[in-house]
XYZ file of N, CA and C in Angstrom:
414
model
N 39.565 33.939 9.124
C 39.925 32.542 9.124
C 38.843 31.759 8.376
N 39.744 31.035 7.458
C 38.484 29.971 6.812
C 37.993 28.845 7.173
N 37.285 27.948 7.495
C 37.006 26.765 7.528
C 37.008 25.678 6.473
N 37.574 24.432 6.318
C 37.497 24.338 5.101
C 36.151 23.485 5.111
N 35.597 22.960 4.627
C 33.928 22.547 4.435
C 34.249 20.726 4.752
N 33.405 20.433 5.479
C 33.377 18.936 6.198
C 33.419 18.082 4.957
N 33.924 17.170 4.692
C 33.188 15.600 4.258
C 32.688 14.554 5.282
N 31.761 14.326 4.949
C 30.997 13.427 5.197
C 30.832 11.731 5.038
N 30.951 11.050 5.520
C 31.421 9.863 4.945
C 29.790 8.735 5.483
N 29.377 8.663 4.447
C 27.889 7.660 4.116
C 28.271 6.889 5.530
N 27.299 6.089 6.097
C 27.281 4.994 6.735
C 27.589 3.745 5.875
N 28.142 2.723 6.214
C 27.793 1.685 5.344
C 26.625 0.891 5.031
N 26.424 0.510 4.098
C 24.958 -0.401 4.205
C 24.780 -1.983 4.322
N 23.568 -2.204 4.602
C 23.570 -3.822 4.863
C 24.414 -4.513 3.463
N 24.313 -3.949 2.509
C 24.481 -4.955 1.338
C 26.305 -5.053 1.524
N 26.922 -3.504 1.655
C 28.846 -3.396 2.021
C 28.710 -3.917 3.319
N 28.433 -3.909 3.923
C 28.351 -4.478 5.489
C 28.386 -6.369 5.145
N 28.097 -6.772 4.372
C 28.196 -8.271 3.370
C 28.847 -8.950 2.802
N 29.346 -7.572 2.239
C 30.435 -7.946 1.074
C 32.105 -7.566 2.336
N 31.977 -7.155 3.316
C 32.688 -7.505 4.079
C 32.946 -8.610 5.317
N 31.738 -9.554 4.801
C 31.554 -10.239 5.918
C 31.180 -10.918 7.317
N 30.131 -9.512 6.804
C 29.352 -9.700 8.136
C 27.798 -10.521 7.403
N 27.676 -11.367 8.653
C 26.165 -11.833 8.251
C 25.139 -11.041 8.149
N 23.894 -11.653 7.573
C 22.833 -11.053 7.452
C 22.294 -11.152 8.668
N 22.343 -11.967 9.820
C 21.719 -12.382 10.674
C 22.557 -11.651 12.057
N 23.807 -11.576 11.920
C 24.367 -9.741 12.664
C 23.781 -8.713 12.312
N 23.123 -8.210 10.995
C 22.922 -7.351 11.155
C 21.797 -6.974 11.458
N 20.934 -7.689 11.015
C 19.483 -7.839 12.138
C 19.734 -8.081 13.409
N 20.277 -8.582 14.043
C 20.126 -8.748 15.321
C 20.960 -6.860 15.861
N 21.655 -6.597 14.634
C 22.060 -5.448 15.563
C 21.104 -3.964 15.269
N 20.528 -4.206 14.754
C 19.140 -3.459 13.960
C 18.617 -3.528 15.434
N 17.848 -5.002 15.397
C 16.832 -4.829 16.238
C 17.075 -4.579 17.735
N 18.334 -4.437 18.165
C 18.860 -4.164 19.539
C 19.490 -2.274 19.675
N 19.423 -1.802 18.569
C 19.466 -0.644 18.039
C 18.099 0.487 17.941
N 17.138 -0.531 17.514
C 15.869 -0.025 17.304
C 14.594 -1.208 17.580
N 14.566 -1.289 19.204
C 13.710 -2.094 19.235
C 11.887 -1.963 19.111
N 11.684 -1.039 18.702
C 10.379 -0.244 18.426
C 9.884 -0.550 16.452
N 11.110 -0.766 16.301
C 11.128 -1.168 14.633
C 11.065 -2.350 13.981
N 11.037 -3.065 14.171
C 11.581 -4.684 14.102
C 10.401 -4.731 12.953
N 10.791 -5.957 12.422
C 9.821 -6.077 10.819
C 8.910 -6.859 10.919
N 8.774 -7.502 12.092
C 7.877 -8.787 12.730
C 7.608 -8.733 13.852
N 6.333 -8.283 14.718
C 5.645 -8.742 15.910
C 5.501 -10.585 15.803
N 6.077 -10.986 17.052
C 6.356 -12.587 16.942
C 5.076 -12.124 18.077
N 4.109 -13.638 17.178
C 2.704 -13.645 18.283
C 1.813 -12.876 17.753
N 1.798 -11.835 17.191
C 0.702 -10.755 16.550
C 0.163 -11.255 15.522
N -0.838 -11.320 15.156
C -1.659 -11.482 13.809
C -1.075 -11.200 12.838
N -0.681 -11.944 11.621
C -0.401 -11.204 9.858
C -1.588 -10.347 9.587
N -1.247 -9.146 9.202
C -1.995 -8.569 8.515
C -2.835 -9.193 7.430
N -3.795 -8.314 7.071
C -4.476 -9.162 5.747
C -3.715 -8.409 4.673
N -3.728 -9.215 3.636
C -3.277 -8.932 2.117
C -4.564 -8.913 1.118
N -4.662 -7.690 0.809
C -5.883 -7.615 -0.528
C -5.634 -8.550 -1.442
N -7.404 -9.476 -1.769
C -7.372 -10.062 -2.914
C -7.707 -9.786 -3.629
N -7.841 -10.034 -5.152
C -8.426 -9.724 -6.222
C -9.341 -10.709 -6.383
N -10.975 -10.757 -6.232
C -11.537 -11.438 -6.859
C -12.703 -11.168 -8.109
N -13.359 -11.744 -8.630
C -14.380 -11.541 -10.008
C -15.730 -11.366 -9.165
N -15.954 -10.242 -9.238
C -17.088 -10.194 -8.833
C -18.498 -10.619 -10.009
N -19.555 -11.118 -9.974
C -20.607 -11.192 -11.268
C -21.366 -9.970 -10.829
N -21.315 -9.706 -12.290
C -22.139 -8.580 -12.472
C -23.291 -7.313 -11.615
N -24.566 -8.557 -12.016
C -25.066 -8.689 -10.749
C -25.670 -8.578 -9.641
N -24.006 -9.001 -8.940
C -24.299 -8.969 -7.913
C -23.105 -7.179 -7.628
N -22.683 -7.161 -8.377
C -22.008 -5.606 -8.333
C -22.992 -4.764 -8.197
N -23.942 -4.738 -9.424
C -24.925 -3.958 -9.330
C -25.897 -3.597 -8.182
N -26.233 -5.169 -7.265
C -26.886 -4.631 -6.515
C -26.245 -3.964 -5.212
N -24.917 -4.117 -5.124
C -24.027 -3.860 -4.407
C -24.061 -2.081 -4.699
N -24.340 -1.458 -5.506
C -24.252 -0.197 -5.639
C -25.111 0.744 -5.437
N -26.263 -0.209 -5.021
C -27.645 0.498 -4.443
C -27.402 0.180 -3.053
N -26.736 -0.764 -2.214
C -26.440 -1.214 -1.068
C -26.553 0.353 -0.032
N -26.702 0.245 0.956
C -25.780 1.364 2.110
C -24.726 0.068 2.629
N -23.423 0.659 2.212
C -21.900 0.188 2.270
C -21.020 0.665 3.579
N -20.369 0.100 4.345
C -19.311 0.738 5.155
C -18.333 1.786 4.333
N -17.441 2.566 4.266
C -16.891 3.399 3.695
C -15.627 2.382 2.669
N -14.979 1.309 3.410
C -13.916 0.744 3.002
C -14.425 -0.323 1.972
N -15.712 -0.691 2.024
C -16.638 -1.794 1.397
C -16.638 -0.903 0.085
N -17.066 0.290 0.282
C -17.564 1.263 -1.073
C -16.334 1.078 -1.626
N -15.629 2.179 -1.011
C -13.987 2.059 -1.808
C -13.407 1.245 -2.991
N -13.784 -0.267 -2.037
C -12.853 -1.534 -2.749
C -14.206 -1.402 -4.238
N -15.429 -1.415 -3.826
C -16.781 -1.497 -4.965
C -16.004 -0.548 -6.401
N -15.840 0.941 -5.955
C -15.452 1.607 -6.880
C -14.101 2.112 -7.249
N -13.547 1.016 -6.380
C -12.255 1.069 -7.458
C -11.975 -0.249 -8.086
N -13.054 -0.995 -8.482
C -13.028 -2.336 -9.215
C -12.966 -1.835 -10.657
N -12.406 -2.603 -11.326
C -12.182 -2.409 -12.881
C -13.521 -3.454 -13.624
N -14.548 -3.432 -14.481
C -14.843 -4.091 -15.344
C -14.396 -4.899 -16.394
N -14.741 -5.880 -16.009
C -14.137 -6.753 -17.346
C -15.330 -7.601 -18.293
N -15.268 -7.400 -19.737
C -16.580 -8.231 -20.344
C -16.360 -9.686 -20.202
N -16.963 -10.177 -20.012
C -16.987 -11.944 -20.292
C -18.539 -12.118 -21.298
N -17.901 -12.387 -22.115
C -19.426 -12.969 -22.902
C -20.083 -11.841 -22.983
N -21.389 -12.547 -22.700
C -22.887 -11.455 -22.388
C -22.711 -10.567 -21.940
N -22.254 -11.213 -20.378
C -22.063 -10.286 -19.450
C -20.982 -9.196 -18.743
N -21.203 -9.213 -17.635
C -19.697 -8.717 -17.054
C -19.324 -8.855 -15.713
N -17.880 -9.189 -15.393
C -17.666 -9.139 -13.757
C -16.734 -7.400 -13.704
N -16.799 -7.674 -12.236
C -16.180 -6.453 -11.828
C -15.297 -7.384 -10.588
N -13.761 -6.620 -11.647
C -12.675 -7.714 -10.867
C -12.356 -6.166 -9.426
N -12.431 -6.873 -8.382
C -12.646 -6.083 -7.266
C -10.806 -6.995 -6.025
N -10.173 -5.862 -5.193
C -8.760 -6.161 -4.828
C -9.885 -5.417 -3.327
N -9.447 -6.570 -2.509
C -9.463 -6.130 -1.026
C -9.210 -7.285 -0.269
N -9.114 -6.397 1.185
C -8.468 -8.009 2.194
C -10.130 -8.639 2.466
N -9.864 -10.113 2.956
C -10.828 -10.776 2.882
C -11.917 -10.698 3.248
N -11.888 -9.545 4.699
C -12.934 -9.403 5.269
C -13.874 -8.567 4.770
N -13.196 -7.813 3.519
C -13.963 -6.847 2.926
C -14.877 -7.664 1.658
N -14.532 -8.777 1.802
C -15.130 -9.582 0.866
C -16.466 -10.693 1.541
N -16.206 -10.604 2.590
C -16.941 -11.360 3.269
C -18.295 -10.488 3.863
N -17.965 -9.103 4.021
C -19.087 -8.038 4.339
C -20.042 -7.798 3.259
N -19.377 -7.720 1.898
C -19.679 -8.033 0.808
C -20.680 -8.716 -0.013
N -20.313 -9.788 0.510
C -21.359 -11.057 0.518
C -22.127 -10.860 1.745
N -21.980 -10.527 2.397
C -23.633 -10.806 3.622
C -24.425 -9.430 3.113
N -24.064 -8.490 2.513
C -24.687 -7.780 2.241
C -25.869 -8.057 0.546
N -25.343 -9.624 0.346
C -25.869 -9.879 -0.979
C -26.875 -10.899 -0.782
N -27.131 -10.774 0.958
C -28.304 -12.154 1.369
C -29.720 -12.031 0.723
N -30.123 -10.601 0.191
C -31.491 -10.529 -0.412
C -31.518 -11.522 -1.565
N -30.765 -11.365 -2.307
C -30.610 -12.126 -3.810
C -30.952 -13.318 -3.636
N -30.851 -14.015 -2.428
C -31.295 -15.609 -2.558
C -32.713 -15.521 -2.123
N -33.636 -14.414 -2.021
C -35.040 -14.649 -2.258
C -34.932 -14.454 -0.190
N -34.650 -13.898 0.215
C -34.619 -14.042 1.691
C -35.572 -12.578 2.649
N -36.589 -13.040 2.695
C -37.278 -11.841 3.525
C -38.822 -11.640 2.864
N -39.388 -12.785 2.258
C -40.338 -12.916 1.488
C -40.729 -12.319 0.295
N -38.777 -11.938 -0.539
C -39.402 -11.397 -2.068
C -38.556 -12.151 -2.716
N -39.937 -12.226 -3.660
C -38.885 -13.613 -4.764
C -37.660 -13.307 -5.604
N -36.956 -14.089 -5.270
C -35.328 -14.305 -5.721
C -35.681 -14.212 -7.778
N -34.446 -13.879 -8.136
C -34.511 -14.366 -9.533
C -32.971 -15.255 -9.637
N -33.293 -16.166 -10.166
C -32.480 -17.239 -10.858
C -31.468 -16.912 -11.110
N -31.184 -15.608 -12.051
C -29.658 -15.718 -12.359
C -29.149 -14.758 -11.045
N -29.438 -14.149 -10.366
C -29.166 -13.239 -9.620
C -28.331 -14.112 -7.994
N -29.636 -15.044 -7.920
C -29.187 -16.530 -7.341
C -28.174 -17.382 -7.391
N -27.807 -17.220 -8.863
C -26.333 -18.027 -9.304
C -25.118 -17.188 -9.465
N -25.609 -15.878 -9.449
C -24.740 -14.887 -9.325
C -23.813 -14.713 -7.830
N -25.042 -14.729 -6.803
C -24.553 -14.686 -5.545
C -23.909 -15.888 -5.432
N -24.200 -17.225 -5.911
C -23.753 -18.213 -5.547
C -22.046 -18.352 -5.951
N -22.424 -17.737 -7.084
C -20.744 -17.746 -7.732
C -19.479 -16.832 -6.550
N -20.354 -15.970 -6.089
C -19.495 -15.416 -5.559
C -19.368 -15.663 -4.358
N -19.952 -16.175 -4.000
C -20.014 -16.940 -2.429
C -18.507 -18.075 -2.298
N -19.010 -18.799 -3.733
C -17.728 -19.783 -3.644
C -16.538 -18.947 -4.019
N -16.225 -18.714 -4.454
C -15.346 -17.673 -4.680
C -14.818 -17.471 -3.522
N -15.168 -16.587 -2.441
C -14.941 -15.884 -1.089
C -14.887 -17.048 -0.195
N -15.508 -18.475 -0.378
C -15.467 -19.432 0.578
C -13.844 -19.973 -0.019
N -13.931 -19.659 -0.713
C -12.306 -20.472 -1.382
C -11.165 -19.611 -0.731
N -11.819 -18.489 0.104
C -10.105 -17.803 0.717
C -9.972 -18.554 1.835
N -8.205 -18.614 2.215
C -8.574 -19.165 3.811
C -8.754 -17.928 4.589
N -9.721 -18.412 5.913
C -9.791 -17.471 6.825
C -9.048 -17.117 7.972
């Protein structure tokens, strides 16, 4: 005796589930009463952070690479791309904010802090990037 071989018939999807008339807002609600472990939004929970891209100066990259770094601090450091400006150069660097903010406290020597003298551009270097990182919201 043979069997003859099943078909299978797709589920429908949100988008045919639309074009027949059902709302978008049925079908989330029947999602999330379906799979309440899944839902696309904790209501009340923190947003995640979103990596930024900012310009790092030069620098202050550099001294950042003699630093001892947290592991995720390094990361974002060396997977920054260089870019020339002029003379010099920044290193355009993508991370969430806080990785930018560790960043900078790790660049407190440069302003001459611990009784060795600061140099000037190194000073305006940190400074640049300070504003920079003060310009995200927190």
């Amino acid at each position: 005796m043979t069997c003859a071989p099943r078909t299978w018939k797709a589920a429908p999807s949100p988008p045919s589930l639309a074009d027949h008339g059902v709302s978008r807002g049925a079908i989330r609600t029947a999602v999330a009463d379906l799979l309440p472990d899944h839902t696309a939004s904790q209501e009340g929970g923190p947003a995640p952070e979103l990596p930024v891209t900012l310009d790092m100066p030069g620098k202050v990259a550099d001294f950042l690479r003699t630093a001892e770094l947290e592991p995720a601090e390094r990361v974002a450091l060396d997977q920054g791309m260089t870019v020339r400006r002029g003379q010099g150069r920044t290193l355009r660097v993508s991370a969430v904010p806080a990785v930018h903010r560790k960043l900078l406290a790790h660049c407190r020597p440069l302003d001459g802090a611990q009784g060795v003298p600061a140099v000037p551009a190194q000073r305006k270097a940190r400074r640049e990037y300070e504003n920079r990182v003060g310009a995200l919201t927190p």
